[in-house]
Structures are given as C-alpha cells and as structure tokens.
Short mmCIF file of C-alpha atoms and ligand atoms in Angstrom, two decimals:
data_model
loop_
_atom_site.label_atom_id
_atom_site.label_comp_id
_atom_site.label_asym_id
_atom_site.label_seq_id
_atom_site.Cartn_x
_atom_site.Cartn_y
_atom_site.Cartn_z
CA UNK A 13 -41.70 76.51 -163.82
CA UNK A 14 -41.93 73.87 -166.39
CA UNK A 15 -44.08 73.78 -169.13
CA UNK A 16 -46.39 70.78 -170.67
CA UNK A 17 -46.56 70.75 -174.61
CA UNK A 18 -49.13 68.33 -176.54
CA UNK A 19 -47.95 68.13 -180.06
CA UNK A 20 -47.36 66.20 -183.05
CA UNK A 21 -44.07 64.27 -182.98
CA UNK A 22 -43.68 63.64 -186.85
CA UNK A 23 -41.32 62.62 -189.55
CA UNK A 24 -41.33 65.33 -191.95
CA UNK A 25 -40.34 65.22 -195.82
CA UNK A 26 -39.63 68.85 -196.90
CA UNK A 27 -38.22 70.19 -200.51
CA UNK A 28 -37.10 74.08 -200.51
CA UNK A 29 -35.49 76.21 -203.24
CA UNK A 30 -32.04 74.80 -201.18
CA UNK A 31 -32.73 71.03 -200.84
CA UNK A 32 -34.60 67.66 -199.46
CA UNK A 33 -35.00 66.20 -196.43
CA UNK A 34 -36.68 62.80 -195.85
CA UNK A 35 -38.52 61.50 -192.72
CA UNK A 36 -36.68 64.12 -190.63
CA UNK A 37 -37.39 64.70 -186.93
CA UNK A 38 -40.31 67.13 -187.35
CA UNK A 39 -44.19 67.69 -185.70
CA UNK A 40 -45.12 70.91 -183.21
CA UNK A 41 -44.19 69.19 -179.97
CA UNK A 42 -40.65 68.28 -181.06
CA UNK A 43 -40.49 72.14 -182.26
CA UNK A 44 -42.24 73.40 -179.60
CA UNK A 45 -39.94 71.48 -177.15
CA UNK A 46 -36.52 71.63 -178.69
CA UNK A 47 -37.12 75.68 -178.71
CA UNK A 48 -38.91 75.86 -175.40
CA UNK A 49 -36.14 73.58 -173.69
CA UNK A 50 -33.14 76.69 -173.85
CA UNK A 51 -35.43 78.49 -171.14
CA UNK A 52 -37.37 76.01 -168.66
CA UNK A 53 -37.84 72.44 -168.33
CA UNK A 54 -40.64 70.96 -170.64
CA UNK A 55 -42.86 67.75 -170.64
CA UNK A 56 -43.80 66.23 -173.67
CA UNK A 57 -47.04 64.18 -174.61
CA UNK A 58 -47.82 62.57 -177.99
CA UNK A 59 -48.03 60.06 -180.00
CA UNK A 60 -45.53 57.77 -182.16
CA UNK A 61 -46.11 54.54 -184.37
CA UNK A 62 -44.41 51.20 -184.28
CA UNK A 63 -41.98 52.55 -187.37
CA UNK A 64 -40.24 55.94 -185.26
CA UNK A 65 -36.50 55.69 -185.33
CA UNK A 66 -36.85 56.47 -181.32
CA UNK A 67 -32.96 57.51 -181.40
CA UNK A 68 -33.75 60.22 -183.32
CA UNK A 69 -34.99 61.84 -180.13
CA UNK A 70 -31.96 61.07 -178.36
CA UNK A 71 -30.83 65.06 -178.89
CA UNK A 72 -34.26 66.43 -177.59
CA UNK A 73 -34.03 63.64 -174.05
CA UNK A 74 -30.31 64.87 -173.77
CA UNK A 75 -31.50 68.46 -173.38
CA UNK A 76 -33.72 66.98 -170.11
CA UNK A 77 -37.02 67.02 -172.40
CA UNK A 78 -39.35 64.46 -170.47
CA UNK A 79 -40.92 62.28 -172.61
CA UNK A 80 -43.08 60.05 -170.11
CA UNK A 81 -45.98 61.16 -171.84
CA UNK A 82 -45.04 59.99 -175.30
CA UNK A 83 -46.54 56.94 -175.53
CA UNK A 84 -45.63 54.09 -178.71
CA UNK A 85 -48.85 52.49 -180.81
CA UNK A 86 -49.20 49.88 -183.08
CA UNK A 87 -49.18 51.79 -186.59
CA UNK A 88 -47.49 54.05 -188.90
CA UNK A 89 -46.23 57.35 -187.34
CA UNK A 90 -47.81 60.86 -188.29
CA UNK A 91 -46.02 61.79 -191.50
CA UNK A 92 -45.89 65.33 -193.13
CA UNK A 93 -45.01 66.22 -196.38
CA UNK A 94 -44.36 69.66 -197.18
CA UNK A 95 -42.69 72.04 -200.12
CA UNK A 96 -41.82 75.50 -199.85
CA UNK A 97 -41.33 77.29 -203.29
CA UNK A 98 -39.96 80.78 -203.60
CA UNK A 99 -42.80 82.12 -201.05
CA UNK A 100 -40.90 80.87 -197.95
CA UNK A 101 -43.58 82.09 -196.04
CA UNK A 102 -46.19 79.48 -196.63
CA UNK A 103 -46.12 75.94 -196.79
CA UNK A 104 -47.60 73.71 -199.17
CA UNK A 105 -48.49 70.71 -197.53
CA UNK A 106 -48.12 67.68 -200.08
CA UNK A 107 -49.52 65.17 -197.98
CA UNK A 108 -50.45 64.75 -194.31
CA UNK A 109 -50.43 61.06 -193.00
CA UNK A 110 -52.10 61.08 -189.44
CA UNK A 111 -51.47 57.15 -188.82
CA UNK A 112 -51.29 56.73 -184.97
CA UNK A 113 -52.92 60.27 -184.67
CA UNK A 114 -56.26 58.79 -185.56
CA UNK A 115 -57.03 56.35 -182.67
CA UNK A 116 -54.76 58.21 -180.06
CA UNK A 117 -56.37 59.69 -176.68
CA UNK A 118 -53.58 61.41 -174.83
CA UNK A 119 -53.20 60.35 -171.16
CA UNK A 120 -51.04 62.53 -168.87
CA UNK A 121 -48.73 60.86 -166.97
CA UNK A 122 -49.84 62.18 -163.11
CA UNK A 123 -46.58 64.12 -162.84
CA UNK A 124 -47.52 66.23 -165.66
CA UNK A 125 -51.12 67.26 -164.74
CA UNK A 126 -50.45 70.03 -161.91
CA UNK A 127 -48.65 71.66 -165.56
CA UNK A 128 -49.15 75.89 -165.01
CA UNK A 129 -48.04 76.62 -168.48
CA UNK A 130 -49.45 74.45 -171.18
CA UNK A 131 -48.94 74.52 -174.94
CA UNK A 132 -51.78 72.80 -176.99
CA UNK A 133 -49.63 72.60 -180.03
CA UNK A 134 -50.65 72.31 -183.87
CA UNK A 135 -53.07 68.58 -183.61
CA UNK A 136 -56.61 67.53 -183.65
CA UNK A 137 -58.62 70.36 -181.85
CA UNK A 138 -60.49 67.31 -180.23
CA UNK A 139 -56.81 66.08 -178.39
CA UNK A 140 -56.17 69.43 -177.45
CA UNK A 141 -59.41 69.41 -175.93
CA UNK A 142 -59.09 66.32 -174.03
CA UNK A 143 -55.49 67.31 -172.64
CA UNK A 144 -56.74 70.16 -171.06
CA UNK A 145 -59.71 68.52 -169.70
CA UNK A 146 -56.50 66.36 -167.49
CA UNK A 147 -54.54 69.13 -166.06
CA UNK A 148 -55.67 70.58 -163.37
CA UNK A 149 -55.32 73.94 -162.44
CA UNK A 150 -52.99 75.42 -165.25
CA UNK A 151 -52.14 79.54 -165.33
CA UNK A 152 -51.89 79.85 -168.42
CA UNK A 153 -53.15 77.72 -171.73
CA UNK A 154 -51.96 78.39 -175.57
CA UNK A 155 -52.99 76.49 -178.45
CA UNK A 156 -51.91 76.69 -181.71
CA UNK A 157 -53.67 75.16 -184.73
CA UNK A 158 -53.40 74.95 -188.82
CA UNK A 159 -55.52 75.06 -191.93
CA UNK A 160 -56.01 71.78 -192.04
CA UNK A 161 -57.73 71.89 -189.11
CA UNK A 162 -59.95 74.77 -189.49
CA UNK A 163 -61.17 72.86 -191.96
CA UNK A 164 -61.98 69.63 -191.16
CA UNK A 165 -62.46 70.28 -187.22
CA UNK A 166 -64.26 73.80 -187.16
CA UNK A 167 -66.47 73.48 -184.58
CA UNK A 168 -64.22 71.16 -182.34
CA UNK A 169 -61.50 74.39 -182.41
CA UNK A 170 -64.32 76.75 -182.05
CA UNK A 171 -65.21 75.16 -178.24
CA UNK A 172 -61.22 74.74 -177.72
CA UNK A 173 -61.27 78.38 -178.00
CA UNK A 174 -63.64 79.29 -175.17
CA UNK A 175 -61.00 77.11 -172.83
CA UNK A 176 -57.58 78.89 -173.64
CA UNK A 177 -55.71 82.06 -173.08
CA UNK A 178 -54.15 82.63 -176.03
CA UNK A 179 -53.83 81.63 -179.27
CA UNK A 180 -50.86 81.59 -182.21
CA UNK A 181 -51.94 80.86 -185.72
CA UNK A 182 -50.52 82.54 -188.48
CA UNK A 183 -51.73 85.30 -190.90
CA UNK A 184 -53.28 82.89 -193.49
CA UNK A 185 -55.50 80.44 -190.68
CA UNK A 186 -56.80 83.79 -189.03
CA UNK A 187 -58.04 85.02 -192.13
CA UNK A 188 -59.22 81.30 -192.84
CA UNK A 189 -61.04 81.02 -189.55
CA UNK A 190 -62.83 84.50 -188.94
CA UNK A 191 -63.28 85.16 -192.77
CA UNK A 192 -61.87 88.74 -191.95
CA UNK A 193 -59.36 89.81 -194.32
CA UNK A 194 -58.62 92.61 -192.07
CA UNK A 195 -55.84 90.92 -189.16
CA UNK A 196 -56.85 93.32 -186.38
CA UNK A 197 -60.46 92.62 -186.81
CA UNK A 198 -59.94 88.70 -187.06
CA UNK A 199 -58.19 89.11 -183.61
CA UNK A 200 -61.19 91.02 -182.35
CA UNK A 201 -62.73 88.03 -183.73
CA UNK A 202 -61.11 85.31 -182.04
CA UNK A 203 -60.48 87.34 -178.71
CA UNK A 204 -64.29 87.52 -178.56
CA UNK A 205 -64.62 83.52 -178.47
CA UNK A 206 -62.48 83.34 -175.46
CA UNK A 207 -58.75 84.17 -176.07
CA UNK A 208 -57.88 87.06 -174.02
CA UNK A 209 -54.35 87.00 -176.08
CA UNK A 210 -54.23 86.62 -179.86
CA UNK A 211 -50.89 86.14 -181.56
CA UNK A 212 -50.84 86.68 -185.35
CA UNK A 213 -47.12 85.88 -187.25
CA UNK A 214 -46.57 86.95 -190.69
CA UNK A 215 -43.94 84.74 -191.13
CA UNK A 216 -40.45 87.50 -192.68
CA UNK A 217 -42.73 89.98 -191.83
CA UNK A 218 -42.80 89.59 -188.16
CA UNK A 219 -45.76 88.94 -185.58
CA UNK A 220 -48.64 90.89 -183.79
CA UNK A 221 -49.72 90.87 -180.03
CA UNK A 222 -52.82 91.60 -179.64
CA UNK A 223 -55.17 91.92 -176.50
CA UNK A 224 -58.03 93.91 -175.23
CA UNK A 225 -56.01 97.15 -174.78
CA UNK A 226 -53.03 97.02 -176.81
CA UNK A 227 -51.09 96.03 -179.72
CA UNK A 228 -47.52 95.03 -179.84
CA UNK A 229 -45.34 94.31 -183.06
CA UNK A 230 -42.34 92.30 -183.62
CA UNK A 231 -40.23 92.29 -186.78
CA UNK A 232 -39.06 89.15 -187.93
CA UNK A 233 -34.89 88.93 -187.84
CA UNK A 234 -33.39 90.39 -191.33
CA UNK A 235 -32.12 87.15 -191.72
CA UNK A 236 -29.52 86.79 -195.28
CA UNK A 237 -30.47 83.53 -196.06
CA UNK A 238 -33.74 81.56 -194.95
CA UNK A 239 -33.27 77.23 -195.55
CA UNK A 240 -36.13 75.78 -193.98
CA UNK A 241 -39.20 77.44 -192.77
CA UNK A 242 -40.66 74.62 -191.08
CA UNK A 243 -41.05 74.60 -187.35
CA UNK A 244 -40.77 78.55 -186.87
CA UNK A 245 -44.20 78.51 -185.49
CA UNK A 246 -43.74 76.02 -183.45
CA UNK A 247 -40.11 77.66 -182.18
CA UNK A 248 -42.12 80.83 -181.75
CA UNK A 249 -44.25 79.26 -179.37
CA UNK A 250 -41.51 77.36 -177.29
CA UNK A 251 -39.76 80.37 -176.93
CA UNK A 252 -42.60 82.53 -176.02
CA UNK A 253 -43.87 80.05 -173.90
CA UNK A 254 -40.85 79.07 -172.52
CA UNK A 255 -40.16 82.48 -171.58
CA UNK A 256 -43.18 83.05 -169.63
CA UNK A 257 -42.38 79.69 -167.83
CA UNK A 258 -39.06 80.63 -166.65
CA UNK A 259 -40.24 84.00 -165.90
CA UNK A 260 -43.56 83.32 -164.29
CA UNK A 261 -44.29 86.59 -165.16
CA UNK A 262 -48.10 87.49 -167.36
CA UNK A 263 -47.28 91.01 -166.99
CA UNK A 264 -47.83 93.25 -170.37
CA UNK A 265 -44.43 93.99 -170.55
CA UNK A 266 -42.96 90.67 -169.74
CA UNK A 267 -45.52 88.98 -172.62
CA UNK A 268 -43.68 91.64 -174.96
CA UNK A 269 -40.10 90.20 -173.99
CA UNK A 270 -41.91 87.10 -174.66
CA UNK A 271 -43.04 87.85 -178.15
CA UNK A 272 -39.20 89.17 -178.81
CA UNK A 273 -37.75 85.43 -176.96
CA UNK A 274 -39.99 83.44 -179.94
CA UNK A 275 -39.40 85.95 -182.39
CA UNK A 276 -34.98 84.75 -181.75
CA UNK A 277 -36.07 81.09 -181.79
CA UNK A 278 -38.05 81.05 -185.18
CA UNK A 279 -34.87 82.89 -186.52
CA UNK A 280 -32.78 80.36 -185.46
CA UNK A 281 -34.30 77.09 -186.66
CA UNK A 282 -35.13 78.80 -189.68
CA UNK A 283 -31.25 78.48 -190.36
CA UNK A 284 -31.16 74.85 -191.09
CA UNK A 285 -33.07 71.64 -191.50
CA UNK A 286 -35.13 69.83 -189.01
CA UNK A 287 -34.54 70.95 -184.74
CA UNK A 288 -30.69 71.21 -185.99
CA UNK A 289 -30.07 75.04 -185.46
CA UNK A 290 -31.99 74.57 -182.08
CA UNK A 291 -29.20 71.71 -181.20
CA UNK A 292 -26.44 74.25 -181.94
CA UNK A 293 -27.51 77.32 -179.91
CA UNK A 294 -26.84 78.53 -177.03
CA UNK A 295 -28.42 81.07 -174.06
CA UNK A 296 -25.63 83.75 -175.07
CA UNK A 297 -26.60 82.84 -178.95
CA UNK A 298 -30.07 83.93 -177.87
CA UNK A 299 -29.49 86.65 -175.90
CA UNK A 300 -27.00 87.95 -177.95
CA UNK A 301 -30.21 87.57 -181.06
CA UNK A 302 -32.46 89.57 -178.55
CA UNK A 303 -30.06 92.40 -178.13
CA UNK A 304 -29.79 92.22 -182.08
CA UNK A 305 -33.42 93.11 -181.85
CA UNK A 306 -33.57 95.48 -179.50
CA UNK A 307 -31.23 97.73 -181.38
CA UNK A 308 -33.35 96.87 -184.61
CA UNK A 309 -36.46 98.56 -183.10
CA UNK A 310 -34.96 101.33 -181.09
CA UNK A 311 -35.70 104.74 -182.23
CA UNK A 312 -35.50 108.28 -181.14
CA UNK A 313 -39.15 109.56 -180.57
CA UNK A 314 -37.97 113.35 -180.53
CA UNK A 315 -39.03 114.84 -183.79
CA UNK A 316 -37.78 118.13 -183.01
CA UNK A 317 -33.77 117.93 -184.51
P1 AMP B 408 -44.75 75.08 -188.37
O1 AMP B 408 -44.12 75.56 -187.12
O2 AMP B 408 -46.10 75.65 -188.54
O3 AMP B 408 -43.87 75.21 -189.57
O4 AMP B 408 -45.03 73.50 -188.13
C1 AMP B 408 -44.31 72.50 -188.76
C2 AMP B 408 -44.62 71.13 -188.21
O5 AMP B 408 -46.03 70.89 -188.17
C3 AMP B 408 -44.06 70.03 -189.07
O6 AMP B 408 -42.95 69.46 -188.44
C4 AMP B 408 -45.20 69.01 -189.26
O7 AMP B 408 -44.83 67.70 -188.90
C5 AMP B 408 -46.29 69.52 -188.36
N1 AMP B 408 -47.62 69.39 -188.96
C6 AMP B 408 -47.97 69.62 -190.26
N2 AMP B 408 -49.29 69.38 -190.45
C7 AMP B 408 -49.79 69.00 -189.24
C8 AMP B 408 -51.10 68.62 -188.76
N3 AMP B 408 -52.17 68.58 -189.58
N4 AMP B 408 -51.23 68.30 -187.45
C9 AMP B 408 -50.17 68.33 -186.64
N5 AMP B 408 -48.92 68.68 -187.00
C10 AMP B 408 -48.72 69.01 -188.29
#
C-alpha cells in the first residue's frame, strides 16, 4: 500500500557544531517522504512559493515520490531557520517563515483520497485537520506536530487529536502539551484525547511505544558522530509509517518492527545534511542497520549462570 504524507516542504538554514547549510531541501513532508519512499510508494501534498528551486526535488520525484498534490502559490516559500549547539538533541529554531503556509488550503488530488495510511506531518494543526476531512476511508492516521504549534494552535491540535491513531512528538512537546513532566503519564494523557498509539522519541536516547496495554522501547543507534539532527523525526515517521504501509500489518508485534524501521532511518539522515544520507542508502543498508539493532537489544533472560 502507499502512503499519503501532508507536510511542510521547506528550505531550511541550519548551523551545527560541524557546519552551515543555506536554503537546503528541508520541511516534514520532504523528510517524511524521502525516508518513507525505501519501503512503499508515497504521495505528497503541500505547499511551495513562487521562489522554490523546483529541481531541488528532482532526487525525491526520481525515487517515484508523487508530487500531484504539491501545488505552487504566489509568495515566498516556508523557510526554517534552525541551530543546534552542543545539545544535538534539540533544536533551536531561529526563525520560522510560514510565507505560502499562511493562505494555503490543501486539496487532494482524487487519486490520493482513497489513501489507507496517512501521515499528518509537522504543519498547522488546522491543515492537518482539513486533509483528513478529504480522504476517505483511511486505516490508519498519524500526525506529528511541534512546539510551535502547541503554542500558537492549542486547541486546533487538541480536536486533531480526537481524529487520529497515533501520534509522534518528541520528549520536549509532550511535556509542553500535557504539562506532565512524567513521559508515561503525558502518554496516558494524550492517549485519553483519542490516540490509541502514542510515540514519544528522546532524540540519542531512543523512543517509546506506548498504547493501552504495553510499552515498547527503542534505543537510538550508538552512532560515532551525529552532523545534522534535523529531519530525524520526520525519518522516524517515514520509516515507521512506511513500514506499516508495505506491511499492511497493525499487529503489536509488527508496530514494534515498525518502531525499529524509523528508529534505522533517523540514524541514517542524521549522518549528513539535508535528505542526503536518505539519497545514498539502500534496502540492504537498512536491513543490514536493523540487524545492527537487533543484536544491540538481544539479551539472555536466564539469570541462573
Ligand atoms: P524534525 O524531524 O523535527 O527535525 O523536523 C525538521 C523539519 O521541520 C525542518 O526541515 C523544517 O523545515 C520543518 N519545520 C520546522 N518548523 C516547522 C513548523 N513550524 N511547521 C512545519 N514544519 C516545520
């Protein structure tokens, strides 16, 4: 199965401890897709302005990525400016320039809305919203969102909520949104207003599954050196998503190989600037990453030596 991602399709300017980039290809749908688009076929809907160097997508369309949903306004494209400092967990955001964003309402294209698997990545709650309200009988619906959004859009992500399945948002915007410093009560939290899935990364230190009856916990990869955080989220989700896509599978155990697919992605793009690690990769790359994994967690439960 294929699976429909709403997103942000940016040009980022990011500074780390290891260098600059300026008005790279960056924004959650580009992420989402680039990741997503080593397991299943994805569709793409957003938004760009008059100024986006279109060619710069050239890499993403070569990988199959439909982008008949990506439609071109009059305007400046969305523009994010981030900095990472020795924390390369969290991102300081410098500047956020919605442009086009603003006065966009998403229309999908009438081969996208019979979507099963749809990814409401990191934009306005109140797009994410309207997407869903267009497709029309999906089996399973993500969103993702940011602190930016919690604050300024609280209530409009607050209604999203009762209309998805799951939810990704990092350790910082679940404490930000439930005011629970305590991560397995904030995903109490959240499951309660509609999500019957709740997934919490903590960025090196891995990510938590979290449902009604059970917990599941991912390390991040020991990775030697980190160069740009940006987009691991996002690379998560395309991975976990596009997992489940290719898989058609909601079973627990299948949404834990899931967790382990976006946990190999975030590692990846991690490795480089921009969607450029995601370019490189291969399946065997992946799988080889997942098997890496599976020997990191895999222990002996007999304690009697
Ligand atoms: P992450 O996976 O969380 O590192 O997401 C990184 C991407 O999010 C960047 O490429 C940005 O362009 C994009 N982004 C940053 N702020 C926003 C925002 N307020 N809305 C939508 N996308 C954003």
């Amino acid at each position: 199965m294929s699976v429909l991602v709403v997103g942000s399709v940016a040009l980022d300017s990011v500074e780390t401890p290891f260098g600059k980039a300026d008005d790279v290809l960056g924004g959650s749908a580009n992420y989402f897709a680039a990741s997503a688009s080593h397991q299943t076929n994805v569709q793409l809907v957003g938004v760009i302005g008059s100024d986006y160097p279109v060619e710069k997508l050239d890499p993403l369309k070569a990988r199959g990525i439909d982008f008949a949903g990506l439609e071109q306004m009059e305007g400046e494209s969305f523009r994010w400016r981030g900095r990472y400092r020795h924390d390369l967990n969290s991102a300081e955001t410098l500047e956020t320039r919605l442009g086009v964003f603003s006065h966009f309402k998403p229309k999908i294209p009438a081969q996208f809305t019979d979507a099963k698997y749809v990814f409401l990545a990191n934009i306005d709650p109140r797009l994410q919203l309207e997407v869903l309200r267009q497709v029309k009988a999906p089996k399973l619906v993500a969103c993702d969102t940011m602190n930016f959004w919690i604050e300024s859009r609280r209530a409009d992500l607050l209604e999203l909520l009762k209309h998805v399945d799951l939810i990704t948002l990092n350790d910082g915007e679940a404490r930000q949104l439930t005011e629970c410093a305590n991560l397995v009560q904030a995903a109490r939290w959240i499951m309660d207003k509609g999500p019957k899935t709740v997934l919490i990364k903590k960025g090196e230190h891995g990510a938590f599954m979290f449902t009604r009856d059970e917990i599941f916990f991912a390390p991040a990869y020991p990775l030697e050196s980190v160069f740009d955080p940006t987009g691991a989220g996002d690379s998560f989700a395309g991975g976990f998503m596009g997992w489940l896509a290719r898989t058609n599978d909601l079973t627990n155990a299948n949404l834990r190989r899931a967790v382990i697919v976006g946990s190999a992605m975030g590692s990846f793009v991690v490795e480089g600037f921009s969607i450029t690690r995601l370019m490189e990769i291969s399946r065997d790359d992946i799988e080889r990453r997942v098997a890496d994994f599976h020997r990191l967690v895999s222990f002996d439960k007999a304690l009697n030596a």
